[in-house]
Protein backbone atom coordinates (compact mmCIF):
# COMPACT_ATOMS: atom_id res chain seq x y z
CA UNK A 1 0.00 0.00 0.00
CA UNK A 2 1.60 3.28 -1.05
CA UNK A 3 0.84 6.54 0.67
CA UNK A 4 0.26 9.76 -1.25
CA UNK A 5 1.90 13.05 -0.28
CA UNK A 6 -1.41 14.44 0.98
CA UNK A 7 -2.04 11.31 3.11
CA UNK A 8 1.47 11.58 4.56
CA UNK A 9 0.89 15.28 5.25
CA UNK A 10 -2.46 14.54 6.93
CA UNK A 11 -0.64 12.08 9.19
CA UNK A 12 1.96 14.70 10.08
CA UNK A 13 -0.75 17.21 10.97
CA UNK A 14 -1.74 14.91 13.86
CA UNK A 15 1.53 15.79 15.60
CA UNK A 16 2.68 18.94 13.84
CA UNK A 17 2.50 21.15 16.92
CA UNK A 18 4.73 18.92 19.06
CA UNK A 19 7.06 17.01 16.70
CA UNK A 20 9.37 18.83 14.26
CA UNK A 21 8.99 17.65 10.64
CA UNK A 22 12.60 16.50 10.54
CA UNK A 23 12.01 14.20 13.52
CA UNK A 24 8.72 12.94 12.08
CA UNK A 25 10.62 11.87 8.94
CA UNK A 26 12.39 9.25 11.10
CA UNK A 27 9.03 7.96 12.38
CA UNK A 28 6.67 7.96 9.44
CA UNK A 29 7.76 4.59 8.03
CA UNK A 30 6.97 2.85 11.35
CA UNK A 31 3.70 4.76 11.71
CA UNK A 32 2.53 3.69 8.25
CA UNK A 33 3.62 0.08 8.83
CA UNK A 34 1.70 -0.01 12.14
CA UNK A 35 -1.45 1.39 10.53
CA UNK A 36 -1.20 -1.28 7.80
CA UNK A 37 -0.50 -4.09 10.32
CA UNK A 38 -3.48 -3.10 12.46
CA UNK A 39 -5.78 -3.59 9.48
CA UNK A 40 -4.11 -6.86 8.42
CA UNK A 41 -4.21 -8.41 11.91
CA UNK A 42 -7.55 -6.95 12.98
CA UNK A 43 -5.83 -5.25 15.91
CA UNK A 44 -6.50 -2.14 17.97
CA UNK A 45 -4.02 -0.14 20.01
CA UNK A 46 -5.08 1.01 23.47
CA UNK A 47 -2.61 3.66 24.60
CA UNK A 48 -2.12 5.27 27.99
CA UNK A 49 -1.97 9.06 28.22
CA UNK A 50 1.80 8.81 28.92
CA UNK A 51 2.62 7.50 25.46
CA UNK A 52 4.75 9.80 23.31
CA UNK A 53 2.80 11.90 20.76
CA UNK A 54 3.73 9.78 17.72
CA UNK A 55 2.06 6.81 19.45
CA UNK A 56 -0.75 8.73 21.15
CA UNK A 57 -1.77 10.79 18.11
CA UNK A 58 -0.15 8.72 15.36
CA UNK A 59 -1.19 5.09 15.81
CA UNK A 60 -3.48 4.66 18.85
CA UNK A 61 -7.16 3.80 18.43
CA UNK A 62 -8.17 4.47 22.02
CA UNK A 63 -6.32 6.67 24.50
CA UNK A 64 -7.01 7.38 28.15
CA UNK A 65 -6.19 6.95 31.81
CA UNK A 66 -6.06 3.56 33.52
CA UNK A 67 -9.81 3.60 34.17
CA UNK A 68 -10.76 4.48 30.59
CA UNK A 69 -8.42 1.82 29.20
CA UNK A 70 -9.97 -0.82 31.47
CA UNK A 71 -13.49 0.22 30.48
CA UNK A 72 -12.61 0.33 26.79
CA UNK A 73 -10.90 -3.08 26.93
CA UNK A 74 -14.25 -4.67 27.79
CA UNK A 75 -15.74 -3.33 24.54
CA UNK A 76 -13.02 -4.30 22.07
CA UNK A 77 -14.31 -6.43 19.23
CA UNK A 78 -11.06 -6.80 17.26
CA UNK A 79 -9.03 -10.04 17.55
CA UNK A 80 -5.90 -8.39 18.94
CA UNK A 81 -5.37 -5.69 21.56
CA UNK A 82 -1.95 -4.04 21.71
CA UNK A 83 -1.62 -2.35 25.09
CA UNK A 84 0.75 0.57 24.72
CA UNK A 85 1.30 1.14 28.41
CA UNK A 86 2.66 -1.00 31.22
CA UNK A 87 2.26 -4.63 32.16
CA UNK A 88 -0.52 -4.28 34.74
CA UNK A 89 -2.64 -2.47 32.13
CA UNK A 90 -2.18 -5.32 29.66
CA UNK A 91 -3.12 -7.83 32.37
CA UNK A 92 -6.23 -5.81 33.16
CA UNK A 93 -7.24 -5.80 29.48
CA UNK A 94 -6.74 -9.58 29.32
CA UNK A 95 -8.73 -10.10 32.54
CA UNK A 96 -11.62 -8.07 31.17
CA UNK A 97 -11.61 -9.47 27.64
CA UNK A 98 -10.05 -12.94 27.98
CA UNK A 99 -10.92 -14.25 24.50
CA UNK A 100 -8.71 -11.61 22.82
CA UNK A 101 -5.02 -11.87 22.11
CA UNK A 102 -3.51 -9.12 24.28
CA UNK A 103 0.01 -8.00 23.36
CA UNK A 104 2.48 -5.86 25.26
CA UNK A 105 5.20 -4.37 23.05
CA UNK A 106 7.95 -4.75 25.67
CA UNK A 107 7.67 -7.27 28.51
CA UNK A 108 9.95 -5.14 30.67
CA UNK A 109 7.33 -2.36 30.97
CA UNK A 110 6.84 -2.66 34.70
CA UNK A 111 5.80 -0.17 37.38
CA UNK A 112 7.43 0.70 40.71
CA UNK A 113 4.04 0.46 42.42
CA UNK A 114 3.18 -2.96 41.00
CA UNK A 115 6.63 -4.21 41.96
CA UNK A 116 6.39 -2.94 45.53
CA UNK A 117 3.75 -5.38 46.71
CA UNK A 118 3.25 -9.17 46.73
CA UNK A 119 0.24 -11.39 47.48
CA UNK A 120 1.97 -12.32 50.76
CA UNK A 121 2.04 -8.62 51.76
CA UNK A 122 -1.72 -8.42 51.23
CA UNK A 123 -2.35 -11.57 53.25
CA UNK A 124 -0.19 -10.20 56.09
CA UNK A 125 -2.12 -6.90 56.12
CA UNK A 126 -5.43 -8.76 56.18
CA UNK A 127 -4.24 -10.93 59.07
CA UNK A 128 -3.11 -7.83 61.01
CA UNK A 129 -6.43 -6.00 60.37
CA UNK A 130 -9.20 -8.58 60.32
CA UNK A 131 -12.45 -7.48 58.69
CA UNK A 132 -10.97 -4.32 57.12
CA UNK A 133 -11.65 -4.21 53.33
CA UNK A 134 -8.65 -4.32 50.98
CA UNK A 135 -8.73 -1.75 48.19
CA UNK A 136 -6.00 -2.32 45.63
CA UNK A 137 -4.85 0.26 43.14
CA UNK A 138 -4.96 -1.11 39.57
CA UNK A 139 -1.18 -0.56 39.42
CA UNK A 140 -0.63 -4.09 40.77
CA UNK A 141 -0.19 -7.60 39.42
CA UNK A 142 -3.18 -9.88 38.85
CA UNK A 143 -1.90 -12.03 41.75
CA UNK A 144 -2.18 -9.05 44.13
CA UNK A 145 -5.59 -8.06 42.76
CA UNK A 146 -6.69 -11.64 43.41
CA UNK A 147 -6.12 -11.06 47.16
CA UNK A 148 -8.21 -7.88 47.19
CA UNK A 149 -11.86 -7.02 47.73
CA UNK A 150 -12.04 -4.28 45.12
CA UNK A 151 -9.74 -2.27 42.86
CA UNK A 152 -9.58 1.44 42.23
CA UNK A 153 -7.78 3.84 39.92
CA UNK A 154 -6.72 7.40 40.60
CA UNK A 155 -9.81 8.47 38.63
CA UNK A 156 -12.37 6.70 40.83
CA UNK A 157 -10.60 6.15 44.18
CA UNK A 158 -12.83 8.58 46.11
CA UNK A 159 -15.98 7.00 44.71
CA UNK A 160 -14.76 3.46 45.43
CA UNK A 161 -13.77 4.26 49.02
CA UNK A 162 -17.08 6.05 49.65
CA UNK A 163 -19.03 3.14 48.15
CA UNK A 164 -17.70 0.86 50.90
CA UNK A 165 -19.38 2.84 53.68
CA UNK A 166 -16.64 2.08 56.24
CA UNK A 167 -14.32 4.30 58.30
CA UNK A 168 -11.16 2.25 57.74
CA UNK A 169 -9.67 0.54 54.68
CA UNK A 170 -6.42 -1.16 53.71
CA UNK A 171 -5.40 0.86 50.64
CA UNK A 172 -2.37 -0.45 48.77
CA UNK A 173 0.26 -0.07 47.45
CA UNK A 174 0.58 3.70 46.92
CA UNK A 175 1.12 5.43 50.27
CA UNK A 176 0.71 8.88 48.66
CA UNK A 177 -2.50 8.10 46.78
CA UNK A 178 -3.84 6.64 50.03
CA UNK A 179 -2.89 9.81 51.97
CA UNK A 180 -4.55 12.04 49.36
CA UNK A 181 -7.73 9.97 49.16
CA UNK A 182 -7.83 9.56 52.95
CA UNK A 183 -7.72 13.34 53.35
CA UNK A 184 -10.50 13.78 50.77
CA UNK A 185 -12.83 11.13 52.19
CA UNK A 186 -12.02 11.22 55.91
CA UNK A 187 -11.58 7.42 55.83
CA UNK A 188 -8.63 6.02 57.83
CA UNK A 189 -6.06 4.44 55.53
CA UNK A 190 -3.91 1.46 56.43
CA UNK A 191 -1.12 1.71 53.88
CA UNK A 192 1.80 -0.11 52.30
CA UNK A 193 5.06 1.81 51.66
CA UNK A 194 4.84 1.78 47.84
CA UNK A 195 5.34 4.85 45.64
CA UNK A 196 5.40 5.81 41.98
CA UNK A 197 9.00 6.55 41.05
CA UNK A 198 7.82 9.37 38.78
CA UNK A 199 5.49 11.23 41.12
CA UNK A 200 7.28 10.71 44.45
CA UNK A 201 10.12 12.94 43.20
CA UNK A 202 8.07 16.12 43.01
CA UNK A 203 8.33 18.45 46.02
CA UNK A 204 6.43 21.51 47.29
CA UNK A 205 9.59 23.52 46.48
CA UNK A 206 9.15 22.55 42.81
CA UNK A 207 5.65 24.03 42.89
CA UNK A 208 6.88 27.20 44.57
CA UNK A 209 9.61 27.63 41.95
CA UNK A 210 7.09 27.12 39.13
CA UNK A 211 4.74 29.71 40.63
CA UNK A 212 7.55 32.24 41.15
CA UNK A 213 8.76 31.90 37.57
CA UNK A 214 5.32 31.75 35.96
CA UNK A 215 2.83 34.18 37.52
CA UNK A 216 -0.79 33.12 36.98
CA UNK A 217 0.08 29.47 36.27
CA UNK A 218 -2.47 26.78 37.11
CA UNK A 219 -0.76 23.81 38.79
CA UNK A 220 -2.34 20.37 38.40
CA UNK A 221 -0.84 17.43 40.30
CA UNK A 222 -1.44 13.71 39.97
CA UNK A 223 -2.68 12.14 43.25
CA UNK A 224 0.32 9.77 43.22
CA UNK A 225 2.31 12.86 44.30
CA UNK A 226 3.10 13.34 48.01
CA UNK A 227 0.34 15.09 49.97
CA UNK A 228 2.26 18.43 50.38
CA UNK A 229 2.63 18.61 46.57
CA UNK A 230 -1.11 18.10 46.06
CA UNK A 231 -1.84 20.69 48.75
CA UNK A 232 0.42 23.21 46.98
CA UNK A 233 -1.45 22.64 43.67
CA UNK A 234 -4.70 24.09 42.32
CA UNK A 235 -6.23 20.78 41.27
CA UNK A 236 -5.44 17.10 41.55
CA UNK A 237 -6.77 14.26 39.43
CA UNK A 238 -6.01 11.27 37.24
CA UNK A 239 -4.48 11.90 33.84
CA UNK A 240 -7.95 11.95 32.24
CA UNK A 241 -9.24 14.31 34.92
CA UNK A 242 -6.26 16.62 34.25
CA UNK A 243 -7.24 16.70 30.60
CA UNK A 244 -10.94 17.28 31.37
CA UNK A 245 -10.00 20.14 33.70
CA UNK A 246 -7.97 21.80 30.94
CA UNK A 247 -10.74 21.33 28.33
CA UNK A 248 -13.27 22.91 30.69
CA UNK A 249 -11.28 25.66 32.38
CA UNK A 250 -8.95 26.54 29.45
CA UNK A 251 -6.20 27.97 31.69
CA UNK A 252 -3.74 30.18 29.81
CA UNK A 253 -0.68 28.72 31.51
CA UNK A 254 -0.49 25.23 33.03
CA UNK A 255 2.03 23.05 34.84
CA UNK A 256 1.14 19.35 34.91
CA UNK A 257 2.93 17.68 37.81
CA UNK A 258 3.20 14.28 36.21
CA UNK A 259 4.89 12.28 33.45
CA UNK A 260 6.46 14.20 30.55
CA UNK A 261 4.31 13.08 27.61
CA UNK A 262 1.10 14.28 29.23
CA UNK A 263 1.75 17.94 28.37
CA UNK A 264 2.93 17.10 24.84
CA UNK A 265 -0.23 15.15 24.06
CA UNK A 266 -2.58 17.89 25.25
CA UNK A 267 -0.43 20.66 23.72
CA UNK A 268 -0.93 19.19 20.24
CA UNK A 269 -4.61 20.20 20.34
CA UNK A 270 -4.10 23.35 22.43
CA UNK A 271 -1.36 25.50 20.92
CA UNK A 272 -2.90 28.49 22.70
CA UNK A 273 -2.02 27.07 26.16
CA UNK A 274 1.45 27.64 27.56
CA UNK A 275 2.64 24.38 29.15
CA UNK A 276 5.36 24.73 31.80
CA UNK A 277 7.06 21.32 31.83
CA UNK A 278 8.65 20.33 35.13
CA UNK A 279 8.07 16.69 34.24
CA UNK A 280 9.62 13.39 35.30
CA UNK A 281 9.81 10.57 32.77
CA UNK A 282 8.51 7.04 33.40
CA UNK A 283 11.14 4.65 32.01
CA UNK A 284 8.60 1.81 31.90
CA UNK A 285 6.07 3.70 29.79
CA UNK A 286 8.92 4.82 27.54
CA UNK A 287 9.74 1.22 26.59
CA UNK A 288 6.79 1.57 24.23
CA UNK A 289 8.35 2.83 21.01
CA UNK A 290 7.06 2.75 17.44
CA UNK A 291 9.63 0.04 16.66
CA UNK A 292 8.47 -2.10 19.60
CA UNK A 293 4.80 -1.72 18.61
CA UNK A 294 5.57 -2.54 14.99
CA UNK A 295 7.54 -5.65 16.03
CA UNK A 296 4.76 -6.69 18.40
CA UNK A 297 2.20 -6.57 15.56
CA UNK A 298 4.48 -8.22 13.01
CA UNK A 299 5.27 -11.18 15.28
CA UNK A 300 2.15 -11.14 17.50
CA UNK A 301 4.32 -10.95 20.64
CA UNK A 302 4.46 -10.59 23.62
CA UNK A 303 1.23 -12.41 24.40
CA UNK A 304 -0.12 -11.71 27.89
CA UNK A 305 -1.10 -14.94 29.67
CA UNK A 306 -2.71 -15.24 33.09
CA UNK A 307 -2.65 -17.94 35.70
CA UNK A 308 -6.28 -19.23 35.77
CA UNK A 309 -6.10 -19.60 39.56
CA UNK A 310 -5.50 -15.87 40.06
CA UNK A 311 -7.44 -14.65 37.00
CA UNK A 312 -10.92 -15.36 38.39
CA UNK A 313 -10.54 -13.54 41.75
CA UNK A 314 -8.53 -10.72 40.13
CA UNK A 315 -11.29 -10.22 37.53
CA UNK A 316 -13.85 -10.09 40.30
CA UNK A 317 -11.96 -7.25 42.07
CA UNK A 318 -11.82 -5.23 38.83
CA UNK A 319 -15.42 -5.95 37.89
CA UNK A 320 -16.56 -4.82 41.35
CA UNK A 321 -14.73 -1.54 40.69
CA UNK A 322 -16.34 -1.09 37.26
CA UNK A 323 -19.78 -1.76 38.76
CA UNK A 324 -19.52 1.24 41.14
CA UNK A 325 -21.38 4.10 39.45
P1 LIG B 1 -3.90 7.38 35.52
O1 LIG B 1 -3.71 7.54 34.05
O2 LIG B 1 -4.98 6.37 35.80
O3 LIG B 1 -4.11 8.68 36.19
O4 LIG B 1 -2.59 6.72 36.13
C1 LIG B 1 -1.36 7.26 36.05
C2 LIG B 1 -0.30 6.27 36.09
O5 LIG B 1 0.72 6.51 36.63
C3 LIG B 1 -0.51 5.02 35.41
O6 LIG B 1 0.65 4.33 35.43
FE1 LIG C 1 4.10 3.10 37.52
FE2 LIG C 1 4.54 5.63 38.07
FE3 LIG C 1 5.32 4.65 35.72
FE4 LIG C 1 2.70 4.96 36.24
S1 LIG C 1 4.21 6.58 36.06
S2 LIG C 1 3.70 3.17 35.32
S3 LIG C 1 2.63 4.54 38.43
S4 LIG C 1 6.11 4.06 37.72
XYZ file of C-alpha atoms and ligand atoms in Angstrom:
343
model
C 0.000 0.000 0.000
C 1.605 3.278 -1.051
C 0.839 6.539 0.668
C 0.256 9.764 -1.250
C 1.896 13.045 -0.280
C -1.406 14.441 0.980
C -2.036 11.312 3.107
C 1.470 11.584 4.564
C 0.890 15.277 5.246
C -2.463 14.545 6.927
C -0.643 12.079 9.193
C 1.960 14.700 10.076
C -0.753 17.207 10.968
C -1.744 14.909 13.859
C 1.535 15.789 15.601
C 2.682 18.941 13.836
C 2.496 21.152 16.921
C 4.730 18.922 19.060
C 7.060 17.006 16.696
C 9.368 18.832 14.258
C 8.986 17.652 10.641
C 12.604 16.500 10.536
C 12.010 14.204 13.519
C 8.721 12.937 12.084
C 10.619 11.874 8.945
C 12.389 9.246 11.095
C 9.034 7.964 12.383
C 6.673 7.956 9.437
C 7.763 4.595 8.034
C 6.974 2.851 11.352
C 3.696 4.758 11.705
C 2.528 3.694 8.247
C 3.623 0.084 8.833
C 1.700 -0.011 12.140
C -1.454 1.393 10.527
C -1.205 -1.284 7.804
C -0.504 -4.091 10.317
C -3.478 -3.101 12.457
C -5.781 -3.589 9.478
C -4.114 -6.862 8.422
C -4.209 -8.410 11.908
C -7.551 -6.950 12.982
C -5.832 -5.245 15.906
C -6.502 -2.145 17.966
C -4.023 -0.137 20.008
C -5.078 1.011 23.472
C -2.611 3.659 24.596
C -2.116 5.269 27.992
C -1.974 9.063 28.220
C 1.795 8.811 28.924
C 2.624 7.501 25.459
C 4.749 9.797 23.313
C 2.802 11.898 20.760
C 3.733 9.783 17.717
C 2.056 6.815 19.452
C -0.755 8.732 21.149
C -1.769 10.792 18.107
C -0.147 8.721 15.357
C -1.187 5.090 15.810
C -3.483 4.660 18.850
C -7.163 3.800 18.426
C -8.174 4.472 22.023
C -6.324 6.673 24.500
C -7.010 7.375 28.153
C -6.187 6.952 31.806
C -6.062 3.556 33.521
C -9.813 3.603 34.172
C -10.765 4.478 30.591
C -8.416 1.819 29.198
C -9.967 -0.817 31.475
C -13.487 0.223 30.477
C -12.614 0.327 26.785
C -10.899 -3.079 26.929
C -14.248 -4.675 27.791
C -15.737 -3.327 24.539
C -13.022 -4.300 22.068
C -14.313 -6.434 19.230
C -11.060 -6.802 17.260
C -9.033 -10.043 17.550
C -5.904 -8.393 18.939
C -5.368 -5.686 21.560
C -1.951 -4.036 21.713
C -1.624 -2.353 25.093
C 0.745 0.571 24.721
C 1.296 1.142 28.412
C 2.662 -1.002 31.218
C 2.259 -4.629 32.164
C -0.518 -4.284 34.738
C -2.636 -2.472 32.132
C -2.177 -5.324 29.660
C -3.118 -7.825 32.371
C -6.232 -5.808 33.158
C -7.236 -5.797 29.480
C -6.740 -9.582 29.322
C -8.730 -10.103 32.536
C -11.616 -8.070 31.168
C -11.615 -9.471 27.638
C -10.052 -12.941 27.976
C -10.917 -14.253 24.503
C -8.708 -11.614 22.824
C -5.015 -11.870 22.105
C -3.510 -9.122 24.282
C 0.007 -7.996 23.364
C 2.484 -5.858 25.260
C 5.200 -4.369 23.049
C 7.954 -4.752 25.668
C 7.672 -7.270 28.506
C 9.954 -5.145 30.667
C 7.328 -2.362 30.969
C 6.839 -2.658 34.702
C 5.803 -0.166 37.383
C 7.433 0.697 40.710
C 4.042 0.456 42.421
C 3.178 -2.958 40.997
C 6.630 -4.210 41.956
C 6.386 -2.937 45.528
C 3.745 -5.380 46.714
C 3.252 -9.166 46.732
C 0.240 -11.385 47.477
C 1.968 -12.317 50.763
C 2.035 -8.619 51.763
C -1.721 -8.422 51.227
C -2.351 -11.570 53.248
C -0.187 -10.203 56.092
C -2.119 -6.904 56.120
C -5.434 -8.760 56.183
C -4.245 -10.934 59.067
C -3.110 -7.833 61.005
C -6.433 -5.996 60.374
C -9.201 -8.582 60.322
C -12.448 -7.476 58.690
C -10.975 -4.322 57.117
C -11.649 -4.212 53.335
C -8.652 -4.315 50.981
C -8.726 -1.746 48.188
C -6.002 -2.321 45.630
C -4.850 0.256 43.135
C -4.955 -1.112 39.566
C -1.184 -0.559 39.421
C -0.631 -4.088 40.771
C -0.187 -7.598 39.416
C -3.181 -9.883 38.854
C -1.902 -12.031 41.751
C -2.176 -9.048 44.126
C -5.589 -8.058 42.760
C -6.693 -11.639 43.415
C -6.121 -11.063 47.159
C -8.215 -7.879 47.192
C -11.855 -7.020 47.731
C -12.040 -4.283 45.121
C -9.737 -2.274 42.856
C -9.581 1.443 42.227
C -7.780 3.837 39.921
C -6.722 7.403 40.605
C -9.814 8.472 38.627
C -12.371 6.698 40.828
C -10.598 6.147 44.178
C -12.830 8.584 46.107
C -15.979 6.996 44.713
C -14.761 3.462 45.429
C -13.769 4.263 49.021
C -17.082 6.048 49.654
C -19.035 3.138 48.154
C -17.697 0.857 50.899
C -19.377 2.844 53.685
C -16.642 2.081 56.245
C -14.324 4.300 58.304
C -11.165 2.254 57.743
C -9.673 0.545 54.678
C -6.423 -1.156 53.712
C -5.400 0.862 50.643
C -2.365 -0.446 48.767
C 0.256 -0.075 47.445
C 0.577 3.695 46.924
C 1.121 5.435 50.272
C 0.713 8.880 48.656
C -2.497 8.100 46.784
C -3.844 6.640 50.031
C -2.887 9.807 51.967
C -4.547 12.038 49.364
C -7.730 9.965 49.163
C -7.829 9.559 52.948
C -7.723 13.344 53.348
C -10.499 13.783 50.767
C -12.831 11.127 52.191
C -12.016 11.222 55.909
C -11.579 7.422 55.833
C -8.632 6.022 57.829
C -6.056 4.442 55.531
C -3.911 1.458 56.430
C -1.117 1.709 53.883
C 1.803 -0.106 52.296
C 5.060 1.808 51.663
C 4.843 1.781 47.844
C 5.336 4.847 45.636
C 5.399 5.811 41.984
C 8.998 6.546 41.053
C 7.819 9.369 38.776
C 5.490 11.226 41.120
C 7.281 10.711 44.453
C 10.122 12.937 43.197
C 8.070 16.125 43.012
C 8.328 18.451 46.019
C 6.425 21.515 47.289
C 9.589 23.522 46.479
C 9.153 22.548 42.810
C 5.648 24.032 42.886
C 6.880 27.204 44.572
C 9.608 27.627 41.950
C 7.092 27.116 39.132
C 4.741 29.713 40.631
C 7.549 32.239 41.149
C 8.759 31.895 37.568
C 5.319 31.751 35.960
C 2.829 34.180 37.523
C -0.787 33.115 36.976
C 0.084 29.475 36.275
C -2.472 26.781 37.110
C -0.764 23.806 38.791
C -2.345 20.371 38.401
C -0.836 17.428 40.296
C -1.439 13.708 39.967
C -2.683 12.145 43.249
C 0.322 9.771 43.216
C 2.313 12.861 44.304
C 3.104 13.335 48.010
C 0.342 15.094 49.970
C 2.257 18.425 50.382
C 2.630 18.614 46.569
C -1.109 18.098 46.064
C -1.843 20.693 48.752
C 0.416 23.208 46.978
C -1.449 22.638 43.670
C -4.700 24.090 42.322
C -6.233 20.781 41.271
C -5.442 17.101 41.549
C -6.772 14.262 39.427
C -6.013 11.269 37.236
C -4.475 11.899 33.842
C -7.945 11.950 32.237
C -9.237 14.312 34.924
C -6.265 16.619 34.247
C -7.238 16.699 30.599
C -10.945 17.282 31.366
C -10.004 20.142 33.699
C -7.971 21.796 30.936
C -10.738 21.329 28.335
C -13.269 22.910 30.687
C -11.284 25.664 32.377
C -8.947 26.539 29.450
C -6.200 27.967 31.687
C -3.738 30.177 29.814
C -0.676 28.716 31.513
C -0.493 25.228 33.029
C 2.034 23.047 34.845
C 1.139 19.348 34.909
C 2.926 17.683 37.811
C 3.199 14.281 36.214
C 4.892 12.282 33.453
C 6.458 14.196 30.551
C 4.312 13.083 27.607
C 1.101 14.280 29.235
C 1.750 17.935 28.372
C 2.935 17.101 24.837
C -0.232 15.153 24.055
C -2.576 17.894 25.247
C -0.426 20.659 23.725
C -0.931 19.189 20.237
C -4.609 20.200 20.343
C -4.103 23.354 22.430
C -1.355 25.496 20.923
C -2.904 28.494 22.703
C -2.017 27.071 26.155
C 1.449 27.644 27.562
C 2.640 24.379 29.153
C 5.362 24.728 31.801
C 7.063 21.324 31.833
C 8.651 20.334 35.126
C 8.067 16.688 34.244
C 9.616 13.389 35.299
C 9.813 10.571 32.773
C 8.505 7.042 33.396
C 11.136 4.654 32.010
C 8.602 1.809 31.901
C 6.071 3.703 29.793
C 8.916 4.817 27.535
C 9.743 1.224 26.589
C 6.791 1.571 24.228
C 8.354 2.826 21.013
C 7.062 2.754 17.441
C 9.633 0.040 16.659
C 8.473 -2.100 19.596
C 4.804 -1.715 18.614
C 5.571 -2.544 14.992
C 7.539 -5.649 16.030
C 4.765 -6.692 18.396
C 2.203 -6.567 15.565
C 4.483 -8.221 13.007
C 5.271 -11.178 15.277
C 2.153 -11.136 17.499
C 4.321 -10.954 20.636
C 4.462 -10.594 23.618
C 1.227 -12.409 24.400
C -0.122 -11.706 27.893
C -1.100 -14.935 29.665
C -2.708 -15.245 33.087
C -2.651 -17.941 35.702
C -6.282 -19.228 35.774
C -6.103 -19.602 39.564
C -5.505 -15.871 40.061
C -7.440 -14.654 37.003
C -10.916 -15.358 38.393
C -10.536 -13.536 41.753
C -8.533 -10.718 40.129
C -11.288 -10.222 37.527
C -13.854 -10.087 40.305
C -11.963 -7.250 42.075
C -11.816 -5.234 38.828
C -15.421 -5.953 37.892
C -16.556 -4.821 41.353
C -14.728 -1.545 40.685
C -16.336 -1.094 37.258
C -19.785 -1.759 38.761
C -19.519 1.235 41.136
C -21.378 4.096 39.452
P -3.902 7.377 35.522
O -3.708 7.539 34.049
O -4.984 6.370 35.802
O -4.108 8.684 36.189
O -2.593 6.722 36.135
C -1.357 7.261 36.051
C -0.304 6.267 36.089
O 0.724 6.507 36.627
C -0.505 5.019 35.409
O 0.649 4.328 35.425
Fe 4.097 3.102 37.524
Fe 4.539 5.631 38.065
Fe 5.324 4.655 35.722
Fe 2.703 4.957 36.241
S 4.210 6.575 36.057
S 3.701 3.172 35.323
S 2.630 4.543 38.433
S 6.107 4.056 37.724
